[in-house]
Coordinates of C-alpha atoms in Angstrom, one line a residue:
Chain A
M9 CA 0.1 0.4 -0.1
V10 CA 2.7 2.4 1.0
R11 CA 4.8 1.6 -2.0
N12 CA 2.3 2.2 -4.7
A13 CA 1.7 6.1 -3.1
I14 CA 5.7 6.2 -3.3
N15 CA 5.3 4.9 -6.7
R16 CA 2.4 7.3 -7.7
L17 CA 4.2 10.6 -6.7
Y18 CA 7.2 9.7 -7.8
L19 CA 5.6 9.2 -11.5
F20 CA 3.4 12.0 -10.3
I21 CA 6.7 14.1 -10.0
I22 CA 8.2 12.8 -12.9
F23 CA 5.2 14.4 -14.9
L24 CA 5.5 17.2 -13.3
F25 CA 8.9 17.8 -14.7
L26 CA 7.8 16.8 -18.4
Y27 CA 4.6 19.2 -17.9
A28 CA 5.8 22.0 -15.7
P29 CA 7.4 23.9 -18.9
I30 CA 4.6 23.6 -20.9
I31 CA 1.9 24.3 -18.7
V32 CA 4.2 27.4 -17.6
L33 CA 4.6 28.4 -21.4
I34 CA 0.9 27.8 -22.5
I35 CA -0.3 30.3 -19.4
F36 CA 2.0 32.8 -20.8
S37 CA 1.0 32.4 -24.0
F38 CA -2.5 34.8 -22.6
N39 CA -0.3 36.9 -20.6
D40 CA -0.8 41.0 -21.1
S41 CA 2.4 41.9 -20.9
K42 CA 6.0 41.0 -22.2
S43 CA 7.1 39.7 -18.6
R44 CA 7.1 35.5 -18.1
S45 CA 6.6 36.2 -14.3
H46 CA 3.5 38.1 -13.8
W47 CA 0.3 37.7 -14.2
N48 CA -1.3 40.9 -15.6
G49 CA -4.7 39.7 -17.1
F50 CA -6.1 37.6 -20.0
T51 CA -5.1 38.8 -23.4
L52 CA -4.9 36.8 -27.0
K53 CA -3.2 39.4 -28.5
W54 CA 0.2 37.3 -28.9
Y55 CA -2.2 34.6 -30.9
I56 CA -3.3 37.6 -33.3
E57 CA 0.8 39.0 -33.8
L58 CA 1.6 35.4 -34.3
F59 CA -1.4 35.3 -37.3
Q60 CA -0.2 38.7 -38.7
D61 CA 3.9 37.6 -38.7
P62 CA 4.8 37.7 -42.1
I63 CA 7.9 35.4 -41.4
I64 CA 6.1 33.2 -39.3
K65 CA 3.7 32.3 -41.7
K66 CA 6.0 31.8 -44.1
A67 CA 8.3 29.7 -41.8
L68 CA 4.7 27.8 -41.4
F69 CA 3.9 28.0 -45.4
Y70 CA 7.2 26.4 -45.9
T71 CA 7.4 23.6 -42.9
I72 CA 4.5 22.0 -45.1
T73 CA 5.4 22.6 -48.3
I74 CA 8.9 20.5 -47.3
A75 CA 7.3 18.0 -45.1
I76 CA 4.2 17.1 -48.2
L77 CA 6.9 16.7 -51.0
S78 CA 9.5 14.9 -49.5
S79 CA 7.5 12.6 -47.2
L80 CA 5.6 11.4 -50.5
I81 CA 8.7 11.4 -53.0
A82 CA 10.7 9.8 -50.2
T83 CA 7.9 7.2 -50.0
V84 CA 7.3 6.1 -53.8
V85 CA 11.3 6.3 -54.0
G86 CA 11.9 4.4 -51.3
T87 CA 9.1 1.8 -51.6
I88 CA 10.5 0.9 -54.9
A89 CA 13.8 0.9 -53.4
A90 CA 13.0 -1.1 -50.9
I91 CA 10.9 -4.0 -53.4
G92 CA 14.1 -3.8 -55.5
I93 CA 17.1 -4.2 -52.3
H94 CA 14.2 -7.1 -51.8
N95 CA 14.7 -9.2 -54.5
M96 CA 18.3 -8.6 -54.2
N97 CA 21.4 -11.1 -53.5
D98 CA 23.0 -11.7 -50.2
W99 CA 25.9 -9.2 -50.3
K100 CA 24.6 -6.3 -52.5
K101 CA 21.6 -6.3 -50.2
T102 CA 24.0 -5.9 -47.0
V103 CA 26.2 -2.9 -48.7
I104 CA 23.2 -1.5 -49.9
L105 CA 21.6 -1.5 -46.5
N106 CA 24.5 -0.6 -44.8
I107 CA 24.7 2.8 -46.5
N108 CA 21.1 2.8 -46.4
Y109 CA 21.5 3.2 -42.4
L110 CA 24.4 5.7 -42.4
P111 CA 21.9 8.9 -42.3
I112 CA 19.9 7.3 -39.8
L113 CA 23.3 6.6 -37.3
N114 CA 25.3 9.6 -38.3
P115 CA 24.4 12.3 -35.9
D116 CA 22.7 15.1 -37.4
I117 CA 24.8 17.7 -37.3
V118 CA 27.3 15.7 -39.7
T119 CA 24.7 14.5 -42.4
G120 CA 23.5 18.2 -42.2
V121 CA 27.2 19.5 -43.0
S122 CA 28.4 17.1 -45.3
L123 CA 25.2 18.0 -48.0
M124 CA 25.7 21.7 -47.4
I125 CA 29.4 21.0 -49.0
L126 CA 27.9 19.2 -51.5
F127 CA 25.9 21.2 -52.3
I128 CA 28.1 24.4 -53.0
F129 CA 30.5 21.8 -54.5
A130 CA 28.3 21.3 -56.4
R131 CA 27.7 24.7 -57.4
I132 CA 23.9 24.2 -56.3
R133 CA 22.6 27.8 -54.5
L134 CA 21.4 27.2 -50.6
G135 CA 17.6 27.1 -50.4
F136 CA 13.9 26.0 -50.8
L137 CA 15.3 23.3 -53.8
T138 CA 18.3 22.0 -51.1
M139 CA 16.3 22.2 -47.9
L140 CA 13.6 20.1 -50.3
L141 CA 16.4 17.6 -51.1
S142 CA 18.0 16.6 -48.1
H143 CA 14.9 16.2 -46.3
I144 CA 14.3 13.4 -49.1
V145 CA 18.0 12.3 -47.9
F146 CA 17.0 11.8 -44.4
N147 CA 13.6 10.7 -45.4
I148 CA 14.3 7.4 -47.8
P149 CA 16.0 5.2 -44.7
Y150 CA 13.0 5.7 -42.8
V151 CA 10.6 4.6 -45.8
I152 CA 13.2 1.6 -46.9
L153 CA 13.3 0.2 -43.1
S154 CA 9.5 0.7 -42.6
V155 CA 8.6 -1.3 -46.1
L156 CA 11.2 -3.6 -46.1
P157 CA 9.5 -6.6 -42.9
K158 CA 6.3 -6.0 -44.8
L159 CA 8.2 -7.0 -48.1
R160 CA 9.4 -10.2 -46.3
Q161 CA 5.8 -11.2 -44.4
L162 CA 4.6 -11.1 -48.1
N163 CA 3.6 -14.2 -49.7
K164 CA 5.6 -14.5 -53.1
H165 CA 3.1 -17.1 -54.5
L166 CA -0.1 -14.5 -54.5
Y167 CA 1.8 -12.3 -56.8
E168 CA 2.9 -15.4 -58.8
A169 CA -0.8 -16.6 -58.7
A170 CA -1.9 -13.2 -60.1
L171 CA -0.2 -13.4 -63.2
D172 CA -1.2 -16.8 -63.9
L173 CA -4.2 -15.9 -63.4
G174 CA -3.9 -13.5 -66.4
A175 CA -2.8 -9.9 -64.9
T176 CA 0.0 -7.7 -66.5
P177 CA 2.7 -7.1 -63.9
V178 CA 1.7 -3.8 -63.1
Y179 CA -2.0 -5.0 -62.2
A180 CA -0.3 -7.4 -60.2
F181 CA 1.7 -5.2 -58.5
F182 CA -1.5 -2.6 -57.8
K183 CA -3.8 -5.0 -57.1
V184 CA -2.1 -7.6 -55.0
M185 CA 1.4 -6.2 -53.4
L186 CA 0.6 -2.6 -53.2
P187 CA -2.4 -3.8 -50.8
E188 CA -0.3 -5.8 -48.7
L189 CA 2.5 -3.7 -48.4
M190 CA 0.4 -0.7 -48.0
P191 CA 0.5 -0.4 -44.0
G192 CA 4.5 -0.5 -43.7
I193 CA 4.2 2.0 -46.5
I194 CA 1.7 4.3 -44.0
T195 CA 4.1 3.6 -41.4
G196 CA 7.1 5.4 -43.8
A197 CA 5.3 8.0 -44.7
L198 CA 4.1 9.5 -41.6
L199 CA 7.6 9.1 -40.2
A200 CA 8.7 10.6 -42.9
F201 CA 6.0 13.7 -42.5
T202 CA 6.7 14.0 -38.8
L203 CA 10.6 13.9 -39.2
S204 CA 10.2 16.5 -42.0
V205 CA 8.3 19.0 -39.6
D206 CA 10.6 18.5 -36.8
D207 CA 13.5 18.8 -38.1
F208 CA 16.1 21.5 -37.5
V209 CA 19.7 20.2 -37.3
I210 CA 19.7 19.0 -41.6
S211 CA 17.5 22.0 -42.3
F212 CA 19.6 24.7 -40.9
F213 CA 22.5 24.4 -42.4
N214 CA 21.3 23.3 -45.7
T215 CA 18.9 26.5 -46.5
S216 CA 19.7 30.2 -47.1
S217 CA 18.3 33.1 -44.9
G218 CA 15.3 33.3 -47.6
V219 CA 13.9 29.7 -47.2
T220 CA 13.1 28.8 -43.2
N221 CA 11.2 26.3 -41.3
L222 CA 9.4 26.8 -38.1
S223 CA 12.6 25.4 -36.2
I224 CA 14.7 27.8 -37.6
T225 CA 12.4 30.6 -36.8
I226 CA 12.0 29.6 -33.2
F227 CA 15.6 29.2 -33.0
S228 CA 16.8 32.5 -34.3
M229 CA 13.6 34.4 -32.2
A230 CA 14.5 31.9 -28.9
R231 CA 18.4 33.4 -29.5
I232 CA 17.6 36.4 -29.0
G233 CA 15.5 36.3 -26.3
I234 CA 12.3 35.5 -24.9
N235 CA 9.0 36.4 -26.9
P236 CA 5.6 35.8 -26.4
K237 CA 4.3 35.0 -30.3
I238 CA 6.7 32.2 -29.7
N239 CA 4.3 30.7 -26.4
A240 CA 1.4 31.6 -28.3
L241 CA 2.8 29.1 -31.2
S242 CA 3.6 26.5 -28.3
T243 CA 0.4 26.7 -27.4
L244 CA -1.0 25.9 -30.9
M245 CA 2.0 23.6 -31.5
F246 CA 1.1 21.8 -28.4
L247 CA -2.3 21.4 -29.1
T248 CA -2.3 20.1 -32.8
V249 CA 0.2 17.2 -31.7
L250 CA -2.6 16.3 -28.9
I251 CA -5.4 16.7 -31.5
L252 CA -3.7 14.4 -34.0
L253 CA -2.4 11.9 -31.2
F254 CA -5.7 11.6 -30.2
I255 CA -7.6 10.5 -33.4
V256 CA -4.1 8.4 -34.3
N257 CA -4.6 6.1 -30.5
I258 CA -9.0 6.2 -31.1
R259 CA -8.6 4.8 -34.6
T260 CA -6.2 2.3 -33.3
S261 CA -7.5 0.8 -30.8
K262 CA -11.3 0.8 -32.5
D263 CA -9.0 -1.3 -35.4
I264 CA -8.0 -3.7 -32.1
K265 CA -11.4 -4.1 -31.0
E266 CA -13.0 -4.9 -34.6
E267 CA -10.3 -7.2 -34.7
K268 CA -11.2 -9.0 -31.8
L269 CA -14.6 -9.1 -32.7
Chain B
M6 CA 11.7 -12.5 -59.9
K7 CA 13.8 -9.8 -61.5
R8 CA 13.0 -6.6 -59.9
R9 CA 16.5 -5.6 -58.7
F10 CA 16.9 -3.3 -61.0
L11 CA 14.1 -1.2 -59.2
A12 CA 16.6 -0.4 -56.3
Y13 CA 19.9 0.8 -58.7
P14 CA 18.3 3.9 -58.5
Y15 CA 18.3 4.6 -55.0
F16 CA 21.7 3.2 -55.4
I17 CA 23.0 5.8 -57.3
W18 CA 20.9 8.6 -55.4
M19 CA 22.6 7.6 -52.1
I20 CA 26.0 7.4 -53.6
I21 CA 25.5 10.7 -54.6
F22 CA 23.9 12.1 -51.9
I23 CA 25.2 9.9 -48.2
V24 CA 28.7 8.5 -49.7
V25 CA 29.9 11.3 -52.1
P26 CA 28.9 13.8 -49.0
L27 CA 30.8 12.2 -46.6
I28 CA 34.5 11.8 -49.2
L29 CA 34.0 14.8 -49.2
V30 CA 33.8 15.8 -45.3
L31 CA 37.0 13.2 -45.5
F32 CA 38.2 15.5 -48.4
Y33 CA 38.2 18.4 -46.3
S34 CA 39.7 17.0 -42.9
L35 CA 42.4 16.1 -44.7
T36 CA 43.9 18.8 -46.4
I37 CA 44.2 22.5 -46.4
S38 CA 43.6 25.2 -49.0
T39 CA 46.4 27.4 -49.9
E40 CA 47.4 29.6 -53.1
N41 CA 48.1 26.6 -55.3
G42 CA 45.0 24.9 -54.4
F43 CA 44.5 22.1 -51.9
V44 CA 47.3 20.2 -50.2
F45 CA 47.0 17.4 -47.8
T46 CA 47.8 17.4 -44.6
L47 CA 47.2 16.7 -41.0
D48 CA 47.4 19.6 -39.8
N49 CA 43.9 20.3 -39.1
F50 CA 43.5 17.3 -36.2
K51 CA 46.7 18.3 -34.9
T52 CA 44.6 21.6 -34.6
F53 CA 41.7 20.0 -32.5
L54 CA 44.7 18.5 -29.9
Q55 CA 45.0 22.2 -29.0
P56 CA 44.5 22.3 -25.1
I57 CA 41.0 24.8 -26.0
Y58 CA 39.5 22.2 -28.8
L59 CA 40.7 19.2 -26.0
K60 CA 38.7 20.9 -23.4
V61 CA 35.6 21.5 -25.4
L62 CA 35.5 17.4 -26.2
W63 CA 36.3 16.0 -22.7
R64 CA 32.9 18.9 -21.8
S65 CA 30.8 17.3 -24.6
L66 CA 32.0 13.8 -23.1
S67 CA 31.2 14.6 -19.7
L68 CA 28.4 16.5 -19.7
A69 CA 27.0 13.9 -22.3
G70 CA 27.4 11.4 -19.7
I71 CA 26.5 13.3 -16.7
S72 CA 22.9 13.4 -18.7
T73 CA 23.1 9.9 -19.6
L74 CA 23.8 9.1 -16.1
I75 CA 20.6 11.1 -14.6
C76 CA 18.5 9.8 -16.5
L77 CA 19.4 6.4 -15.8
I78 CA 18.8 7.3 -12.7
L79 CA 15.1 8.8 -13.3
G80 CA 13.8 6.7 -15.8
Y81 CA 14.8 3.6 -14.4
P82 CA 12.1 3.8 -11.7
T83 CA 9.9 5.4 -14.2
A84 CA 9.6 2.5 -16.5
L85 CA 9.7 -0.3 -13.8
I86 CA 6.8 1.7 -11.7
L87 CA 4.8 2.1 -15.8
A88 CA 5.3 -1.7 -16.2
S89 CA 4.6 -3.4 -13.1
R90 CA 1.5 -5.0 -13.2
Q91 CA -0.8 -2.4 -10.5
M92 CA -0.7 0.0 -12.8
S93 CA -3.7 0.7 -14.2
K94 CA -4.6 2.8 -17.2
K95 CA -1.0 2.2 -18.4
S96 CA -1.8 2.9 -22.1
F97 CA -2.4 6.3 -21.4
L98 CA -0.1 6.6 -18.5
M99 CA 2.1 5.4 -21.2
F100 CA 0.5 8.6 -24.2
L101 CA 1.0 11.3 -21.3
F102 CA 4.6 9.9 -21.1
V103 CA 5.6 10.3 -24.8
L104 CA 3.3 12.7 -25.9
P105 CA 5.7 16.2 -24.8
M106 CA 8.0 13.9 -26.9
W107 CA 6.3 15.0 -29.6
M108 CA 6.3 18.6 -29.2
N109 CA 8.6 20.1 -31.2
F110 CA 12.9 20.1 -30.0
L111 CA 13.4 23.9 -29.7
L112 CA 10.1 24.8 -27.6
R113 CA 10.8 22.4 -25.5
T114 CA 14.3 23.6 -25.2
Y115 CA 13.1 26.7 -25.3
A116 CA 10.1 26.4 -22.5
W117 CA 13.2 26.2 -19.9
L118 CA 14.4 29.6 -20.8
T119 CA 11.9 31.0 -19.9
L120 CA 11.6 29.4 -16.6
L121 CA 14.7 29.7 -15.9
E122 CA 15.8 33.5 -17.1
K123 CA 17.0 35.7 -14.3
N124 CA 13.3 37.2 -14.3
G125 CA 12.3 34.2 -15.3
F126 CA 9.2 31.6 -13.1
I127 CA 11.8 30.1 -10.9
N128 CA 13.6 33.4 -9.7
T129 CA 10.0 34.8 -9.3
I130 CA 8.9 32.2 -6.9
L131 CA 12.1 32.4 -5.0
S132 CA 11.8 35.9 -4.5
F133 CA 8.7 35.1 -3.3
F134 CA 10.0 33.4 -0.5
G135 CA 12.6 35.9 0.2
I136 CA 15.4 35.0 -1.5
E137 CA 17.3 36.6 -4.5
P138 CA 17.3 35.8 -7.9
I139 CA 20.4 33.7 -8.5
Q140 CA 21.5 32.9 -12.3
L141 CA 20.5 29.3 -13.8
L142 CA 21.1 30.2 -17.3
Y143 CA 24.0 29.9 -19.4
N144 CA 26.0 27.4 -17.1
D145 CA 26.4 23.0 -17.2
G146 CA 23.6 22.7 -15.2
A147 CA 22.0 24.5 -17.4
V148 CA 22.9 22.4 -20.9
I149 CA 22.3 18.6 -18.2
L150 CA 18.7 20.1 -17.3
G151 CA 17.8 20.8 -21.2
M152 CA 19.2 17.3 -21.6
V153 CA 17.8 15.7 -19.1
Y154 CA 14.8 17.0 -20.3
N155 CA 14.9 16.4 -23.7
F156 CA 16.4 12.9 -23.9
L157 CA 14.6 11.2 -20.4
P158 CA 12.0 9.3 -22.7
F159 CA 14.7 7.7 -25.2
M160 CA 16.1 5.9 -21.8
V161 CA 12.5 5.4 -20.1
L162 CA 10.9 3.7 -23.7
P163 CA 13.3 1.3 -24.4
I164 CA 13.9 0.1 -20.8
Y165 CA 9.8 -0.2 -20.3
S166 CA 9.6 -1.9 -23.7
V167 CA 11.8 -5.0 -22.1
L168 CA 10.5 -4.8 -18.8
K169 CA 7.0 -5.6 -20.2
K170 CA 8.5 -8.2 -22.5
I171 CA 9.8 -10.0 -18.6
N172 CA 7.7 -13.3 -18.7
H173 CA 5.9 -13.1 -15.5
S174 CA 6.3 -16.8 -14.6
V175 CA 10.1 -16.2 -14.5
I176 CA 9.0 -13.6 -11.6
E177 CA 6.8 -15.9 -9.7
A178 CA 8.9 -19.1 -10.0
A179 CA 12.0 -16.9 -8.1
E180 CA 9.4 -15.9 -5.7
D181 CA 8.4 -19.9 -5.7
L182 CA 11.9 -20.6 -4.1
G183 CA 12.6 -18.0 -1.9
A184 CA 13.9 -14.7 -3.2
N185 CA 12.3 -11.6 -2.0
Q186 CA 11.6 -8.7 -3.8
Y187 CA 15.0 -7.0 -3.5
I188 CA 16.9 -10.0 -4.6
V189 CA 14.2 -10.7 -7.3
F190 CA 14.7 -7.1 -8.4
R191 CA 18.6 -7.7 -8.8
K192 CA 18.8 -11.3 -9.5
V193 CA 16.1 -11.2 -12.3
I194 CA 14.5 -8.3 -13.3
F195 CA 17.6 -6.0 -13.6
P196 CA 19.5 -8.5 -15.9
L197 CA 16.9 -9.5 -17.7
S198 CA 16.4 -5.0 -18.5
L199 CA 20.0 -4.8 -19.4
P200 CA 19.7 -4.7 -23.1
G201 CA 17.0 -2.0 -22.5
V202 CA 19.2 -0.6 -20.1
F203 CA 22.3 -0.1 -22.9
S204 CA 19.8 0.8 -25.7
G205 CA 18.7 3.6 -23.5
I206 CA 22.4 5.0 -22.3
S207 CA 23.5 4.9 -26.3
M208 CA 19.7 6.4 -27.2
V209 CA 20.3 9.3 -25.0
F210 CA 24.4 9.5 -24.9
M211 CA 24.2 10.5 -28.6
P212 CA 22.1 13.2 -29.2
A213 CA 23.1 14.4 -25.6
V214 CA 27.0 14.5 -27.7
T215 CA 26.6 15.5 -30.9
T216 CA 23.8 18.4 -30.0
F217 CA 24.4 22.2 -30.4
V218 CA 20.8 23.2 -29.5
I219 CA 20.6 23.1 -26.6
S220 CA 24.7 24.3 -25.5
R221 CA 23.4 27.5 -27.4
L222 CA 20.2 28.4 -26.4
L223 CA 20.6 27.5 -22.4
G224 CA 24.4 28.0 -22.3
G225 CA 24.3 30.9 -23.7
G226 CA 26.9 32.5 -27.4
Q227 CA 30.1 31.5 -25.6
Y228 CA 29.0 28.1 -24.9
M229 CA 31.3 25.5 -25.9
L230 CA 30.5 22.2 -27.0
I231 CA 31.9 19.9 -29.8
G232 CA 29.0 19.9 -32.0
N233 CA 28.6 24.3 -31.4
L234 CA 32.5 24.1 -32.5
I235 CA 31.3 22.6 -36.2
E236 CA 28.5 24.6 -36.1
R237 CA 30.5 27.8 -35.8
Q238 CA 33.3 27.1 -38.5
F239 CA 30.5 26.2 -41.3
T240 CA 28.4 29.2 -40.2
S241 CA 30.6 32.0 -39.0
V242 CA 34.6 31.1 -38.7
Y243 CA 33.8 29.5 -42.6
D244 CA 36.9 26.7 -42.0
W245 CA 35.4 24.3 -43.5
H246 CA 38.9 21.9 -43.2
F247 CA 39.0 22.6 -39.6
G248 CA 35.5 21.9 -39.6
S249 CA 35.2 18.4 -41.5
A250 CA 38.2 17.3 -39.2
V251 CA 36.3 17.7 -36.1
S252 CA 32.9 16.4 -37.9
I253 CA 35.4 13.2 -38.5
I254 CA 36.2 12.9 -35.1
M255 CA 32.4 13.4 -33.8
M256 CA 31.8 10.7 -36.3
I257 CA 34.7 8.1 -34.7
I258 CA 33.3 9.1 -31.2
I259 CA 30.1 8.1 -32.3
L260 CA 30.7 4.8 -33.6
I261 CA 33.4 4.0 -31.3
S262 CA 29.7 4.3 -28.2
M263 CA 27.8 2.3 -30.9
G264 CA 30.5 -0.3 -31.2
V265 CA 30.5 -0.7 -27.3
M266 CA 26.9 -0.6 -26.7
S267 CA 26.1 -2.9 -29.2
K268 CA 29.2 -5.4 -27.6
Y269 CA 27.4 -5.6 -24.0
D270 CA 24.2 -6.1 -26.2
N271 CA 24.3 -8.8 -28.1
Q272 CA 21.1 -10.5 -27.4
Q273 CA 19.7 -8.6 -29.5
E274 CA 19.8 -9.6 -33.6
G275 CA 22.2 -8.4 -35.5
G276 CA 21.5 -5.8 -37.7
G277 CA 22.6 -3.1 -39.5
L278 CA 26.2 -1.9 -39.1
W279 CA 27.4 -3.3 -36.0

């Protein structure tokens, strides 16, 4: 009994440690003063300023555009590559998979710096294109690693049966293989999207001042000092994540229930 | 099946965007630029052996080590409690636990900035009790705090998933054989959880060694970790050669620590590079 109470208290303290900074941020985003310590009354002015800030609006646009484009391209390229890798013989497969692991294992800062050297070496101007390319580079390995296990589970006779029944290879791919691979592809795409939205380090080195994402904007604002607009932005981003995770959780628990029936 | 060719475009892509950039980093680290073009030399690595840079390396390693230790001390009991059978609403608690992780990394670090500032939240509360404001930001403690806060879930999650998989009948068997709770933990639960502990350690240590964001925001503009050293070479000093050499050193550190960890962690299925 006592032990249980101690356990709960300990968990409570850990959760307090995790949430206190976020809660303080959220509360002070409604504070009618620049102060972070004194409460001067409720206001929404930081939110209004946030939505009127052209830099943040632009950063949000670039973040989402790059996340969508890079995750889409990475998903298509990664899925095709995974199918090819799956059908390779042993040593070639090992070589490709090991190179594929490099962007995952390497520190982000090294990946970022190495790509920046490449782009400047190849005389490609840093900007939207380089940021998009760098995001695709670190997204593809994750897509491949999510699709490969599904390929291993796949019954290859299904595809052959479809061919025997007169399906063209393309038709058989879309009607037989793709539906089986879908869970892995979707996991990979979601992973790629979230990694892209959250990325700071690699984007930081591979863009110019004109094209920034939200992380870079937050970094340059925070470097100067405290800015209540960032508090407002934090609140909105926290709410977005909360809502998204709730939807995902409800959907998966529904799936589990349906499977049980 | 002859669908091997589907991997060839990606193979070329990998060569261009993964292999060539790393070779370029290696190339820059081994050269200096002179009037007659690039000259091969080890000077960049020799520069790193100067005391100021070795001090930066030592600080990075020790701060990451301390943070990893604190994460382990705080995280192991957390995982143990979360995985224990008495805990109800386990999935909801896990949801709550990973939720902050989904928030932008920079915002999480920024949050501490508002708390630790000279006239921030904590100092205001302290002044309530008549305590003079103290300088909480821009020191080792603030950086360690930032690392622990950001990377604690990376320690808890692997330990939790290993603990949850432990077969409960093993524990019951130990109890039947007369072991008390302490001995069950020391002789059964802890040894079985070691793979989780090792992957937790490497998952915290590696991002902590390579970070430059936490040290820049919570340590201040003059604060130097090895990540800041690299960042500065590329964004303000423009000494790519030295920056590349430091990047290579950082890669080697990461590879060594991964190698050490995988040696202890060989119960898990082998895969990847090591």
